[in-house]
mmCIF file of C-alpha atoms in Angstrom:
data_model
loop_
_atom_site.group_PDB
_atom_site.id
_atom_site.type_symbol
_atom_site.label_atom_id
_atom_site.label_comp_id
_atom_site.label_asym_id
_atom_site.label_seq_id
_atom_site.Cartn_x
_atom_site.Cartn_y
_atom_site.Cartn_z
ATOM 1 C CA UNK O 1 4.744 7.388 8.073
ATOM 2 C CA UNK O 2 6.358 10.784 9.725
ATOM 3 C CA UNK O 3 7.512 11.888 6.683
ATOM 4 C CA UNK O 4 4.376 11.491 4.724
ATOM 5 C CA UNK O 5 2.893 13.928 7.849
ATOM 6 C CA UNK O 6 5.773 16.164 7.732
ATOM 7 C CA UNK O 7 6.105 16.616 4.162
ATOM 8 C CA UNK O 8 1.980 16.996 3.763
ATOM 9 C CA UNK O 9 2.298 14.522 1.065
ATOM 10 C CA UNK O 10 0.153 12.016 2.167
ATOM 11 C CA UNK O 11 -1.511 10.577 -0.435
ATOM 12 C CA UNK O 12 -0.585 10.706 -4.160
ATOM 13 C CA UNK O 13 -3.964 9.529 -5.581
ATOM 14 C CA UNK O 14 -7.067 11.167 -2.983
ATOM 15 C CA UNK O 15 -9.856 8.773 -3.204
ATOM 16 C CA UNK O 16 -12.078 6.966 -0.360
ATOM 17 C CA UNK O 17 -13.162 4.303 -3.324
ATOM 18 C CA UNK O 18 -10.880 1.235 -3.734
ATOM 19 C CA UNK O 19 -11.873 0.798 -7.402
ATOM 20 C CA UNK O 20 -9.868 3.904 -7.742
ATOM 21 C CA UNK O 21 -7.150 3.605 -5.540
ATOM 22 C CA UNK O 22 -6.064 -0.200 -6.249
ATOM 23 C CA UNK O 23 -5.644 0.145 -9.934
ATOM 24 C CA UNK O 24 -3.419 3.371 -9.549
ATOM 25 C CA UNK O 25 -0.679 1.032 -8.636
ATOM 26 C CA UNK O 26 -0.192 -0.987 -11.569
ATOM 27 C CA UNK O 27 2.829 -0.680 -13.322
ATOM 28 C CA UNK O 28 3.874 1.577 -10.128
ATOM 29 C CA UNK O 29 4.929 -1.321 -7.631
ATOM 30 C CA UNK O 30 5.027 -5.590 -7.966
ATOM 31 C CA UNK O 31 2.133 -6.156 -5.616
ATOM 32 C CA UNK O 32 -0.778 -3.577 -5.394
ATOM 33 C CA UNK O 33 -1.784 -3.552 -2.306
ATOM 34 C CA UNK O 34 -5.222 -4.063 -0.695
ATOM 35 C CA UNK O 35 -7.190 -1.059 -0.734
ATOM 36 C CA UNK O 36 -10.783 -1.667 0.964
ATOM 37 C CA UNK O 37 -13.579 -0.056 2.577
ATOM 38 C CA UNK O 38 -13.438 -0.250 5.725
ATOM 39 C CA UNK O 39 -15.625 2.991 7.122
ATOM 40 C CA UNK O 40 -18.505 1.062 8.464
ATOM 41 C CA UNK O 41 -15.814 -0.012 11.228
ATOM 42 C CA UNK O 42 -14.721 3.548 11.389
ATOM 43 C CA UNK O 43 -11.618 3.668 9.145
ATOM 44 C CA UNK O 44 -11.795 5.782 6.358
ATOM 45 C CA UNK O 45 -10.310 5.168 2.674
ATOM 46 C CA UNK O 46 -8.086 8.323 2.148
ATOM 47 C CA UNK O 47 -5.805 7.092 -1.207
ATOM 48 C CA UNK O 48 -2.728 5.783 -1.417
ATOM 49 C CA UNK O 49 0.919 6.403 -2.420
ATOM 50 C CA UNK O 50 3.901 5.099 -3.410
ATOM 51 C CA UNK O 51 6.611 4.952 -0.926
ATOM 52 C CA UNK O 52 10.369 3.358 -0.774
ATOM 53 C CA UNK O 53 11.295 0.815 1.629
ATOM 54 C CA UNK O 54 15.270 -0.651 1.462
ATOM 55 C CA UNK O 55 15.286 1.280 -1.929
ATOM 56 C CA UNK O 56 12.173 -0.374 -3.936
ATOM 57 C CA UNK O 57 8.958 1.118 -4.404
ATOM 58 C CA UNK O 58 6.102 -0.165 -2.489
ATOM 59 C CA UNK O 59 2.657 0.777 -2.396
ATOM 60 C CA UNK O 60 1.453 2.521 0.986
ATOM 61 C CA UNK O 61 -2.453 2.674 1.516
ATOM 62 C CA UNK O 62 -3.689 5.408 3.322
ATOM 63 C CA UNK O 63 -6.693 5.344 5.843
ATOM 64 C CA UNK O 64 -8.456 7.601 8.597
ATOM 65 C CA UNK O 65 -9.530 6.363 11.768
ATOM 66 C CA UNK O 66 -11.407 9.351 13.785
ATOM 67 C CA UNK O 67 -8.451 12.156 13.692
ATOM 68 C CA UNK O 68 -5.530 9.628 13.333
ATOM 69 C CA UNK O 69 -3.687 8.558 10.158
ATOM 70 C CA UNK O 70 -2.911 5.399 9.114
ATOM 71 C CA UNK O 71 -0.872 3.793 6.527
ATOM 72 C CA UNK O 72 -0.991 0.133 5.263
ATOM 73 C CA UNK O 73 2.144 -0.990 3.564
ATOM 74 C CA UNK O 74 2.639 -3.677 1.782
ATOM 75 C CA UNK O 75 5.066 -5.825 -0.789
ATOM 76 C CA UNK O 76 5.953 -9.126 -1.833
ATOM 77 C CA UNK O 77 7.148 -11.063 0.788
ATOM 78 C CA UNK O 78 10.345 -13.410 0.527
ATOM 79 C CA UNK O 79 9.982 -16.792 -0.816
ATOM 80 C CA UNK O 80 8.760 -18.952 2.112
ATOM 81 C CA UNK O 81 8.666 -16.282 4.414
ATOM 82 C CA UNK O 82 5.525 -16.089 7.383
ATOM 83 C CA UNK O 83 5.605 -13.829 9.898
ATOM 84 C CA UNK O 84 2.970 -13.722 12.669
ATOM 85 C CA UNK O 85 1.409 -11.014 13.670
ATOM 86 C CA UNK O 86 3.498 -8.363 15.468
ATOM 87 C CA UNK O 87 3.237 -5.266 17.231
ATOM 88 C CA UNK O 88 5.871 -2.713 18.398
ATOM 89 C CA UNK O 89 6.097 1.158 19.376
ATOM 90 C CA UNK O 90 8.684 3.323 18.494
ATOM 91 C CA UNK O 91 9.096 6.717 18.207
ATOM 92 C CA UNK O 92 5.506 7.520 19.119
ATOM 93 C CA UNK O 93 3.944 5.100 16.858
ATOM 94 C CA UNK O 94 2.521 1.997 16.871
ATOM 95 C CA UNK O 95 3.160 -0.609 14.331
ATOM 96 C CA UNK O 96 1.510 -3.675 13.618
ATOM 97 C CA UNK O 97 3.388 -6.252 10.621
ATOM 98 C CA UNK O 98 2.808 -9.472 9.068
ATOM 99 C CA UNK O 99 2.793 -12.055 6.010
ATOM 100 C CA UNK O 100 -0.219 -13.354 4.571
ATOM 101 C CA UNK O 101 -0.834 -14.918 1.365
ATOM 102 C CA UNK O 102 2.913 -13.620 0.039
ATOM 103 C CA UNK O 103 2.017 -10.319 0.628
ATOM 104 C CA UNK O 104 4.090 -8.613 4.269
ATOM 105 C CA UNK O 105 1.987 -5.813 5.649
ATOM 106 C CA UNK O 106 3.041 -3.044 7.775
ATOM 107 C CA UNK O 107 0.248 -0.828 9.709
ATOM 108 C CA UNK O 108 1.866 2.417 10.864
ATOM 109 C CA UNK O 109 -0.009 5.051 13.469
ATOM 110 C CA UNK O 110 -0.202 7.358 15.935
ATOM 111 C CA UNK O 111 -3.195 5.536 16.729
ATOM 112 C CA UNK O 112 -3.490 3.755 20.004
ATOM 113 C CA UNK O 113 -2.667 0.106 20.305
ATOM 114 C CA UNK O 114 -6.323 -1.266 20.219
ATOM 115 C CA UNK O 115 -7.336 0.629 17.431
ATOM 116 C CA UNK O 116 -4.261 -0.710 15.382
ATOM 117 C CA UNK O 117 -4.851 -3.793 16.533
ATOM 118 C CA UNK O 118 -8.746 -4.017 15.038
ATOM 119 C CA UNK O 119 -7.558 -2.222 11.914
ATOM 120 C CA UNK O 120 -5.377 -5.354 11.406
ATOM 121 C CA UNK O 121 -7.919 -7.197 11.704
ATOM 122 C CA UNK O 122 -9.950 -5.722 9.218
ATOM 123 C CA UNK O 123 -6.960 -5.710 6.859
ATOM 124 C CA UNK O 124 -6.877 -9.758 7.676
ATOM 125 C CA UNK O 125 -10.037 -10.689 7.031
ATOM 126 C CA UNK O 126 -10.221 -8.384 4.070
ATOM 127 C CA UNK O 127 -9.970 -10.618 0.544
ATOM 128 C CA UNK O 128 -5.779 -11.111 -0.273
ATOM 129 C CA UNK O 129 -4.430 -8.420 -3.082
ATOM 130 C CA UNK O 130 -4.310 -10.442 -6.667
ATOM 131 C CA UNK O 131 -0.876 -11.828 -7.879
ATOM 132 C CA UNK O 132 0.402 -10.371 -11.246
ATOM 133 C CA UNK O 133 2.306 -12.371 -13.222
ATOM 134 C CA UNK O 134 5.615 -10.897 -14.671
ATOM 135 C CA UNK O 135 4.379 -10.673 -17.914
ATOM 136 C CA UNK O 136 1.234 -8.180 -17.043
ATOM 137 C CA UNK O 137 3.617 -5.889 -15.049
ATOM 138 C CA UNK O 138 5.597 -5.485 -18.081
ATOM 139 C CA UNK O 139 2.285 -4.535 -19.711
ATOM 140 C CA UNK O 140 1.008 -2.244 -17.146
ATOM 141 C CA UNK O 141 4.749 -0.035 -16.938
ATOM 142 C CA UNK O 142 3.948 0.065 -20.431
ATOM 143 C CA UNK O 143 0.730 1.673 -20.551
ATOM 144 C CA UNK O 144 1.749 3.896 -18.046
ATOM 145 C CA UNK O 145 4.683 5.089 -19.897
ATOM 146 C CA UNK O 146 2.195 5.827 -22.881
ATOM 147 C CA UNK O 147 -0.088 7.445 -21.206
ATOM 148 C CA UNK O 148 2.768 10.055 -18.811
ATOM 149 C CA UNK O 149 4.854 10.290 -22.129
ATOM 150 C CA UNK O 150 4.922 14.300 -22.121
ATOM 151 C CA UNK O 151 2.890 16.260 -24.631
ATOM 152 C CA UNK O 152 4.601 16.583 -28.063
ATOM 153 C CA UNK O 153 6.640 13.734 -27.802
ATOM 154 C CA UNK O 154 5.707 11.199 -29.780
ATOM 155 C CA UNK O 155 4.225 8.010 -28.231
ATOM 156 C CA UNK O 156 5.092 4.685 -28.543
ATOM 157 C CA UNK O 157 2.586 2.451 -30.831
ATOM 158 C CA UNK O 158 1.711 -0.633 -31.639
ATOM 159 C CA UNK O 159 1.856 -3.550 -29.377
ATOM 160 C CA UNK O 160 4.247 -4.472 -26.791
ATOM 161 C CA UNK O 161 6.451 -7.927 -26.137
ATOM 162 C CA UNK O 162 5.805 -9.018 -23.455
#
């Protein structure tokens, strides 16, 4: 979360509609994470970006909340795994983190406690992020890979096995 203030790279895709920001993950991260509107509550869409946690990628989902960032992180949780809700401070932030539906979710802010605390709320009552098989991964890091492949290069064709 500091970093992403720091380096003023807080978003990598700047959108406040989740029809944009969801599908920008595929092929980027296992589990895209849940990216909904919640500014009727007061919490802004902003994007989303991709972040490492214990060296994977994970998808990081960015939101406003009056002059406060936040950022919803989530992966694949461990087989079996269910945390309840949690909340901690460290460092000057608050932190909110959980397991729901296989997915673990991490809320990080400078926001105060309360406001954290509703925003995971939101986030829990908020429709659980579809599972992708293995297969349609493999698909999706393909179609990226056609579609960055620089210009001048040729690019793959023809289907892919999957």
């Amino acid at each position: 979360h500091k970093r992403s203030l720091l380096a003023d790279h807080l978003t990598d895709i700047a959108s406040s509609d989740p029809r944009t920001v969801a599908p920008w993950f595929e092929g980027r991260t296992d589990l895209a994470p849940p990216a909904a509107s919640f500014a009727a509550a007061g919490y802004a869409l902003a994007g989303g970006r991709l972040g490492y946690i214990n060296g994977r990628p994970v998808g990081a989902v960015v939101y406003r909340h009056r002059d406060r960032v936040i950022n919803l992180f989530a992966w694949r949780a461990k087989a079996g795994e269910r945390l309840p809700a949690t909340a901690l401070s460290r460092d000057g932030l608050n932190v909110f983190y959980w397991t729901r539906g296989g997915t673990e979710f991490w809320a990080v802010s400078d926001a105060d406690r309360a406001d954290l605390a509703a925003f995971r709320d939101l986030v829990e009552r908020a429709p659980p992020p579809p599972a992708r098989s293995r297969p349609a991964r493999r698909r999706a890091r393909a179609k990226r890979a056609i579609s960055t492949a620089p210009a001048g290069r040729p690019r793959p064709s023809g289907r892919t096995s999957a």
